[in-house]
XYZ file of C-alpha atoms in Angstrom:
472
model
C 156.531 49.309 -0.042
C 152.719 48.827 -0.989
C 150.471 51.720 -3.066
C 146.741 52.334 -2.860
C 144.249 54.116 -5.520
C 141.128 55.681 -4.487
C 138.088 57.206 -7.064
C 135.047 59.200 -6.493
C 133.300 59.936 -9.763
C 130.273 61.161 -11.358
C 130.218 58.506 -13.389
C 130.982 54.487 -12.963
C 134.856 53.904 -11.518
C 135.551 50.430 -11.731
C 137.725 51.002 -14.731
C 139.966 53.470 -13.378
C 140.462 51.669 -10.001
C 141.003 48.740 -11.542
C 143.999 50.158 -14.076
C 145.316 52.665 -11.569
C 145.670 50.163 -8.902
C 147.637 47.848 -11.482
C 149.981 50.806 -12.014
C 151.085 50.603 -8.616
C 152.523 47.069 -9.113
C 156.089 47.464 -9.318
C 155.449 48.525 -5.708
C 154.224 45.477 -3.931
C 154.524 41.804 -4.387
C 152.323 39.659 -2.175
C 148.541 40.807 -1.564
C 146.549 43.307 -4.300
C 142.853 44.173 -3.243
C 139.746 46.092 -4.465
C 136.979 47.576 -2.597
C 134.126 49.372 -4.325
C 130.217 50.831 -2.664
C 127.939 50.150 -5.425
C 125.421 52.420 -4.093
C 123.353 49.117 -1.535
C 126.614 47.865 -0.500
C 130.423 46.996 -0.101
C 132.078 44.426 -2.597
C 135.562 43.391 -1.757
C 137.869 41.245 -3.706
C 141.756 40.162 -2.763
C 144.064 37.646 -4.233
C 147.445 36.395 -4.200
C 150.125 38.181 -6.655
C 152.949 36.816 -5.537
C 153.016 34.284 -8.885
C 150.679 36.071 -11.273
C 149.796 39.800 -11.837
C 147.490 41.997 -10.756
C 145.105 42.111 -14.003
C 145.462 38.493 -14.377
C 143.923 38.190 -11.148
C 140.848 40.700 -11.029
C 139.985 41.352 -14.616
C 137.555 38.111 -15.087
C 135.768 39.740 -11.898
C 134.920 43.336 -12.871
C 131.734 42.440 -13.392
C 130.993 42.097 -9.786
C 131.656 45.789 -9.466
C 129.706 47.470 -12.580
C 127.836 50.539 -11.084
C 130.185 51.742 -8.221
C 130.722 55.116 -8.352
C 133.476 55.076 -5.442
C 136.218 52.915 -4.785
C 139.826 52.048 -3.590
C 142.566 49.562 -4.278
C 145.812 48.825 -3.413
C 148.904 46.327 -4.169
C 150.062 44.946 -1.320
C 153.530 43.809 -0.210
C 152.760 42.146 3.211
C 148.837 41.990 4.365
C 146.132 40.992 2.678
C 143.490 44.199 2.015
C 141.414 46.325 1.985
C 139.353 45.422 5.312
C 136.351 46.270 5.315
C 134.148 46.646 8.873
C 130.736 47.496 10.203
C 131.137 49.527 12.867
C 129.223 53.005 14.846
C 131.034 54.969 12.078
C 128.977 53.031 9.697
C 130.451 50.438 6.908
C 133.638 51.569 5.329
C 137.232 50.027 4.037
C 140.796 50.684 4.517
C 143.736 50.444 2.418
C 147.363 51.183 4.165
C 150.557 51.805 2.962
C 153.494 51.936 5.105
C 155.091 49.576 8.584
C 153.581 49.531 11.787
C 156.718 49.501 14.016
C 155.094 49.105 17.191
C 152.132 46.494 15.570
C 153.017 44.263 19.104
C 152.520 47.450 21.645
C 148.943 48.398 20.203
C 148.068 44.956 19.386
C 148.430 44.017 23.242
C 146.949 47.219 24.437
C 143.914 46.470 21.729
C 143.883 42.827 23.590
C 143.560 43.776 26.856
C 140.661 45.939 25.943
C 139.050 42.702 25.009
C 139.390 43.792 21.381
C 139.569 40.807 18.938
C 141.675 40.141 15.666
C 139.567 38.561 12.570
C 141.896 38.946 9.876
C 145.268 37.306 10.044
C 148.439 37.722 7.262
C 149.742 34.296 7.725
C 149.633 33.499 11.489
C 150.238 37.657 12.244
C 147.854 40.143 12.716
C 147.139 42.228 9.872
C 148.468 45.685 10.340
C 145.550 47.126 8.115
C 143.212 45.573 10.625
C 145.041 47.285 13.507
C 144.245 50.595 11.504
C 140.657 49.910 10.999
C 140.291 49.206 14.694
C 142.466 52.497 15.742
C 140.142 54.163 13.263
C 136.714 52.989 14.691
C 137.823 53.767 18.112
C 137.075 57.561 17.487
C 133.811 59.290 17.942
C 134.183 60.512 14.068
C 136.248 59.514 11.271
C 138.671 62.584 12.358
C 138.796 61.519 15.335
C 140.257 57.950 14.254
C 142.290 59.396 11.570
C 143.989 61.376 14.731
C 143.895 58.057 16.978
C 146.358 56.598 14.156
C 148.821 59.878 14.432
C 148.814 59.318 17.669
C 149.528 55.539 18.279
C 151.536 54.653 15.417
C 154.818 54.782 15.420
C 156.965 54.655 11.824
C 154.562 54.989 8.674
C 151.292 54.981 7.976
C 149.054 56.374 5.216
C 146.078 54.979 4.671
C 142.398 55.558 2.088
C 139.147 54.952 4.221
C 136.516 54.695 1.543
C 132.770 55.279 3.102
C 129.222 54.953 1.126
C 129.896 58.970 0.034
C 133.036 59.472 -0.187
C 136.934 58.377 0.413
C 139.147 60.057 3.440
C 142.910 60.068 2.525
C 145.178 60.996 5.327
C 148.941 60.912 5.061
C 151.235 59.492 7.518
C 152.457 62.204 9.862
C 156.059 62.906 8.674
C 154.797 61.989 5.170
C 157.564 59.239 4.795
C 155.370 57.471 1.876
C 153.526 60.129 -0.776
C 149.918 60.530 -1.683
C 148.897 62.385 -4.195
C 145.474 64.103 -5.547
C 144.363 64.014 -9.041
C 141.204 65.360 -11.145
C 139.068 65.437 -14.014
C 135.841 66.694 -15.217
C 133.985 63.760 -13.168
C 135.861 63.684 -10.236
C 138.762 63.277 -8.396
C 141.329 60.583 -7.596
C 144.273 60.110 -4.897
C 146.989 57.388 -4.926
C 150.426 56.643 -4.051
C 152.022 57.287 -7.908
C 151.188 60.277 -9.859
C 152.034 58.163 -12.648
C 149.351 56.141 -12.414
C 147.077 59.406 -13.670
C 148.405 60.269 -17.024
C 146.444 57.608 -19.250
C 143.605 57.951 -17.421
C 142.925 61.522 -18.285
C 143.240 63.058 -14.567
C 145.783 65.879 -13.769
C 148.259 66.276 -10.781
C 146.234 68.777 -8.374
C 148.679 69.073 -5.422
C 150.636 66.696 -2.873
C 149.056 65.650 0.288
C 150.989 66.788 3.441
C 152.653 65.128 6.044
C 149.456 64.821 8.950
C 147.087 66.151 6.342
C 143.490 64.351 6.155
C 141.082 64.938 3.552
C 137.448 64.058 2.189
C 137.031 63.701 -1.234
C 133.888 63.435 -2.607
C 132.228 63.738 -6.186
C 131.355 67.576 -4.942
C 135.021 68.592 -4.126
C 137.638 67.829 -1.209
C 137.170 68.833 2.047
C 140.340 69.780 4.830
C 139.841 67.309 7.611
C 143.089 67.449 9.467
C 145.868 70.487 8.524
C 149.472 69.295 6.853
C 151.862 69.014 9.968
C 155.279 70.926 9.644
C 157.929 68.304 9.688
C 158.193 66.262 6.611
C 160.597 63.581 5.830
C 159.473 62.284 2.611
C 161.189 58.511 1.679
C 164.549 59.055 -0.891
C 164.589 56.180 -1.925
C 161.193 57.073 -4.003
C 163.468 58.677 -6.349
C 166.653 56.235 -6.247
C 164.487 53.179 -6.727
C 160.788 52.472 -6.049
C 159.300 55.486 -7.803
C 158.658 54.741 -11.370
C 160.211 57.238 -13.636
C 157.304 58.746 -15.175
C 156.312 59.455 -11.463
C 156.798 63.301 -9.469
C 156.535 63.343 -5.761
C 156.403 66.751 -3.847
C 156.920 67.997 -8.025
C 159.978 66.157 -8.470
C 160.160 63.975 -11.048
C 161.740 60.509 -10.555
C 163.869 60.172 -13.875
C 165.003 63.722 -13.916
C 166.312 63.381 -10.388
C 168.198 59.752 -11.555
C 169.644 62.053 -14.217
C 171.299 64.469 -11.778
C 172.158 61.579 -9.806
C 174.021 59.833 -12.445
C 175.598 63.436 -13.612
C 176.978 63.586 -9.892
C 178.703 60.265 -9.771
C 180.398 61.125 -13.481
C 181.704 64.296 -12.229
C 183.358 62.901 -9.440
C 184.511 59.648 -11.203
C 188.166 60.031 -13.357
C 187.682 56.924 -15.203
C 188.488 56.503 -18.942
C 185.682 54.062 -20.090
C 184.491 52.763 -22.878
C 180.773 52.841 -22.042
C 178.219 53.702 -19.443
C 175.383 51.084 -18.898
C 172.303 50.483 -16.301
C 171.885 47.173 -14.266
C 168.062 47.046 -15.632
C 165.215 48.338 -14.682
C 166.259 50.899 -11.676
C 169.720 51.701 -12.637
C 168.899 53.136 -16.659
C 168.115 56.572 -15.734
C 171.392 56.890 -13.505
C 173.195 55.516 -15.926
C 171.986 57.642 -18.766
C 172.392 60.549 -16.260
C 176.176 59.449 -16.107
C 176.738 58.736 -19.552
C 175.614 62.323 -20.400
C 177.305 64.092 -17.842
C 180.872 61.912 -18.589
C 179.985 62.396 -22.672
C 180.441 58.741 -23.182
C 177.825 56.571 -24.813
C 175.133 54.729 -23.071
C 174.816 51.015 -24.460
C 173.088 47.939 -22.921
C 174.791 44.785 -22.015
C 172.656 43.104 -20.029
C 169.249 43.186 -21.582
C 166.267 41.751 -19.601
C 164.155 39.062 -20.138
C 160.633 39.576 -19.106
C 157.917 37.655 -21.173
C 157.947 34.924 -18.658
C 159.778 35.474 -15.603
C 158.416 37.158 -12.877
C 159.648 40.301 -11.299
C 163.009 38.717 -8.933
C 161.856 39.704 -5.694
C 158.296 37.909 -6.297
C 159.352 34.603 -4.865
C 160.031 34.263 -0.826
C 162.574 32.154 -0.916
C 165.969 34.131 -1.132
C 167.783 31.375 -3.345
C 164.780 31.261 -6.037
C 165.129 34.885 -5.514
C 168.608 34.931 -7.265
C 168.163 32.105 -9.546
C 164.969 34.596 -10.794
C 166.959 37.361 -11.195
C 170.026 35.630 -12.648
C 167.907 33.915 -15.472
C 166.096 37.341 -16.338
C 169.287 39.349 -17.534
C 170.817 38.056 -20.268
C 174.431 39.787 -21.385
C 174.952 40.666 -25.208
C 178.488 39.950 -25.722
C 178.736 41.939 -28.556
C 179.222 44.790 -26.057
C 181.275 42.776 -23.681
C 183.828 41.481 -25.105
C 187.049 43.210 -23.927
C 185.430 46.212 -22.767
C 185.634 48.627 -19.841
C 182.242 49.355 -18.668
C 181.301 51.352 -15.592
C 177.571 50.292 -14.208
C 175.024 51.996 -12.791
C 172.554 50.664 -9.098
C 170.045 51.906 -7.863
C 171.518 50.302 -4.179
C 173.086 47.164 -2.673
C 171.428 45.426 -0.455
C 172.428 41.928 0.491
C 174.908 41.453 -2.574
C 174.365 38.602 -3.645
C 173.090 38.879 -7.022
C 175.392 41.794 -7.781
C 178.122 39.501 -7.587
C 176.198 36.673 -9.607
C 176.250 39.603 -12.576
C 179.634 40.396 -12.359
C 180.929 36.733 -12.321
C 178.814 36.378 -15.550
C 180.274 39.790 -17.024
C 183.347 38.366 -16.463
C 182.505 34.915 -18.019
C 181.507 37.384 -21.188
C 184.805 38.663 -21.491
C 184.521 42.393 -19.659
C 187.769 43.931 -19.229
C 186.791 45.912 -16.354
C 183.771 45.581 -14.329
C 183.556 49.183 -12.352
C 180.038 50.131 -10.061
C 178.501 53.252 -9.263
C 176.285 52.982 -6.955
C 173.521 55.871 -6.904
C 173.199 56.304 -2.943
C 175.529 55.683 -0.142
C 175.643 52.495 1.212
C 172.754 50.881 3.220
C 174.160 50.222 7.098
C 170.496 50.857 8.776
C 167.476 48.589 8.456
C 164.356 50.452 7.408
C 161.562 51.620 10.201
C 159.042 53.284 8.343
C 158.582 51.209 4.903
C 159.787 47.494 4.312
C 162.932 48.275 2.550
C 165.612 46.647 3.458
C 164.006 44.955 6.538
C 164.529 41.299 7.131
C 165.147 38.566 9.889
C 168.776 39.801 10.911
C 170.429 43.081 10.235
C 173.240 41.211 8.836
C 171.571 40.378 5.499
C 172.678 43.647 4.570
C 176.240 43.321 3.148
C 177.435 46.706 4.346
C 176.577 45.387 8.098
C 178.134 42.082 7.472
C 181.307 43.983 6.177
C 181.491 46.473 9.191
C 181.062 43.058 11.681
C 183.761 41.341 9.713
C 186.153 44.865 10.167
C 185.008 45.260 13.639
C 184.940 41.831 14.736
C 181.998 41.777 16.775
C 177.920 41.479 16.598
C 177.402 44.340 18.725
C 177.700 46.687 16.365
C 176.446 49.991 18.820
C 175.630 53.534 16.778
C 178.746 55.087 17.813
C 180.756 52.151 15.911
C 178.296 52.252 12.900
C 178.631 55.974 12.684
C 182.493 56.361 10.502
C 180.857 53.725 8.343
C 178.346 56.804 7.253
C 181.090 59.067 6.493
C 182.260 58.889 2.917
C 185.628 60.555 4.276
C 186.302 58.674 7.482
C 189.000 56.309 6.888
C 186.419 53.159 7.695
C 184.391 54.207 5.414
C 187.195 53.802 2.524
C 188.259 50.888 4.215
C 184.085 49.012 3.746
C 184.041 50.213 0.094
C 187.372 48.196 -0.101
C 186.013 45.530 1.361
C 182.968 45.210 -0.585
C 185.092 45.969 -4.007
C 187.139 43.103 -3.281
C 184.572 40.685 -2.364
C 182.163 41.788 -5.652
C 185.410 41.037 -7.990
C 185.407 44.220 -9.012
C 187.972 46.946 -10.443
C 186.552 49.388 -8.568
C 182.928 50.382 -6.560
C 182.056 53.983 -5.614
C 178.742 54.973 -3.822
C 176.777 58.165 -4.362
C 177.336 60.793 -1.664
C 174.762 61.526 0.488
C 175.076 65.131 -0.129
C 175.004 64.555 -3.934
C 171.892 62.820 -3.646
C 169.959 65.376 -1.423
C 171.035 67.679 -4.100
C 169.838 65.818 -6.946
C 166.425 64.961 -5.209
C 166.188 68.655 -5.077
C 164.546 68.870 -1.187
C 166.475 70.377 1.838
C 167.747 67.345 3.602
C 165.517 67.845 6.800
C 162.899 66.939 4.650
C 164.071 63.548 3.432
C 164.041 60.205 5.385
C 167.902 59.412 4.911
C 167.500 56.767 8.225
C 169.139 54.160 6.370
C 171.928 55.687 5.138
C 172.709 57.753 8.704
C 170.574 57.007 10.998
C 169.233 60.480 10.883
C 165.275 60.382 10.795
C 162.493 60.881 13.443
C 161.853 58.050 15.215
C 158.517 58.930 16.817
């Protein structure tokens, strides 16, 4: 998904870039960046995460940044950032969260305007580079800010930090948050509210979907007015938000509660225990555990001294071997037990099933999964969940081909699949139970969920579950 931290301060800010931008890194794996004005110039730094963390990385070079007074970072999970450029608007830097679905259309309309590419992700061109370019081609910084609205299509939000102060502008249906925050120096505005509380600064408000600001160290300044139509990501609250985190003032653990509660009360199970496939499925299960009266009890604990987080590594197999060596089962709570489990999603499967077989190898009675949203059928536009190389490395679509017994899977076949009470729909969750070895596999409703997010559903992104969002 990617976050980004901006500062403007009365007093030095490398510190609290520096540690806010490292509490963003359960959201990005690849790229993490700094950029800081130091009151004579721009100082940039980027490096690899993908096998060390953030702090690791940038704390022997703070000292390169003593004396800034404004600056922005970001953890990265495709391009490398922030890019900084010299242009009419003056020198600034840009930080961008989000997907670029049309990245080829504007990149060949930028290259027939004999418009060049410096920085490359890989062989690619960098999305955040795009922005910068989209940005400079306006008369003012709200003018570029607007240029972005208006050419990019799926999500973009995006920190432009100047020699006075930072502009934050939220993509236009608001699909990824940002938030504003303040102390007695200044003010601060980042992608996780969480990132805030140990650094003394309190929630002011959400930005809004389309809205543009100018923060400075004398106050923030409307550049562009919140649009009406806001379709804020869900899965912030089923799985990338971290649960000290509150988006639109909704806090991410409280809504995993009511999310686990709504499984339970539609679940007629006698179990032994509730438990959490760890780190995103705890507060669901706890939630369930709760609402079912039932304890909560861990067997699968997680090993995290030395392994890296499982998604770090690009490789899908190392991927799963990763992941498979991190959670280790306590057999003390396996052994001939019925245990219901709590996930935040599936997603290609595979290491789902790896657990189970080793639940089963522990001596589980019964293996049943809750899973706490509905099941993923569409590939994500707007963020870069649940995007990959084929659709078919999601396991609901490979089910639903395997039913249907074709490739061409149009929307009017894919749309029973979204129905929790279409026949096909029973008949997938089937499927799936029976290929996961397990004794049974529920998904979370979609209406359930909306309700335990707490938003009307027309302002949610729900695309991959139904198919549903704006697509402009």
């Amino acid at each position: 998904m990617s976050g980004f931290f901006g500062c403007v301060s009365r007093k030095e800010c490398v510190a609290d870039v520096f540690y806010g931008t490292d509490y963003h890194s359960h959201l990005g794996t690849k790229k993490a960046g700094m950029a800081f004005y130091n009151g004579e110039d721009f100082v940039r730094s980027i490096h690899s995460i993908e096998s060390a963390y953030f702090r690791n990385k940038f704390e022997p070079e703070l000292g390169r940044f003593i004396g800034s007074y404004l600056g922005i970072g970001v953890i990265s999970d495709m391009e490398s950032q922030p890019i900084t450029v010299t242009s009419h608007l003056g020198r600034f830097a840009v930080v961008t969260v989000g997907r670029i679905d049309n990245l080829e259309e504007i990149s060949a309309q930028l290259l027939k305007e004999k418009i060049h590419f410096a920085e490359m992700s890989g062989s690619a061109i960098n999305p955040t580079e795009v922005v910068s370019i989209l940005i400079n081609k306006g008369e003012t910084f709200k003018e570029g800010i607007e240029n972005v609205y208006r050419m990019v299509k799926g999500s973009c939000s995006f920190l432009i930090l100047t020699d006075s102060c930072i502009y934050a502008a939220r993509d236009k249906f608001g699909r990824t948050p940002i938030i504003i925050g303040k102390n007695e120096f200044g003010y601060v505005v980042a992608s996780e509210s969480s990132s805030f509380t140990n650094l003394g600064y309190n929630i002011v408000r959400d930005l809004g979907p389309h809205e543009a600001i100018r923060v400075s160290k004398d106050g923030i300044t409307p550049i562009i007015a919140a649009g009406c139509r806001k379709q804020i990501c869900s899965f912030l609250w089923v799985y990338y938000g971290y649960p000290s985190a509150y988006y639109e003032g909704i806090n991410v653990e409280d809504a995993r509660y009511r999310c686990g509660a709504a499984m339970a009360k539609r679940d007629e199970l006698t179990l032994d225990f509730a438990a959490g496939i760890p780190d995103s499925g705890v507060g669901h299960a706890i939630g369930y555990s709760n609402e079912k009266g039932i304890p909560y009890k861990r067997p699968f604990v997680k090993y995290t001294p030395t392994w890296p987080r499982s998604f770090m590594p690009q490789n899908q197999n190392m991927r799963d071997l990763v992941a498979k060596m991190k959670l280790l089962p306590n057999e003390a709570f396996t052994r001939d037990a019925r245990i219901v489990f709590l996930d935040d999603s599936i997603v290609r499967g595979t290491q789902l099933k790896d657990n189970v077989v080793k639940l089963r190898e522990c001596g589980v009675k019964e293996v049943h999964i809750r899973i706490a949203c509905p099941p993923l059928i569409y590939p994500c536009c707007f963020l870069n969940f649940s995007t990959s190389r084929s659709t078919f490395d999601l396991f609901a679509r490979r089910v639903i081909r395997d039913l249907e017994g074709t490739s061409e899977l149009t929307d009017e076949i894919l749309k029973p699949y979204s129905d929790p009470d279409s026949e096909k729909y029973k008949e997938m969750v089937r499927v799936m139970c029976q290929h996961l070895q397990l004794d049974s596999l529920q998904f979370q409703r979609l209406d359930d969920l909306v309700k335990a997010i707490g938003l009307p559903k027309e302002q949610l992104c729900t695309h991959c579950w139904d198919n549903s969002s704006y697509m402009e």
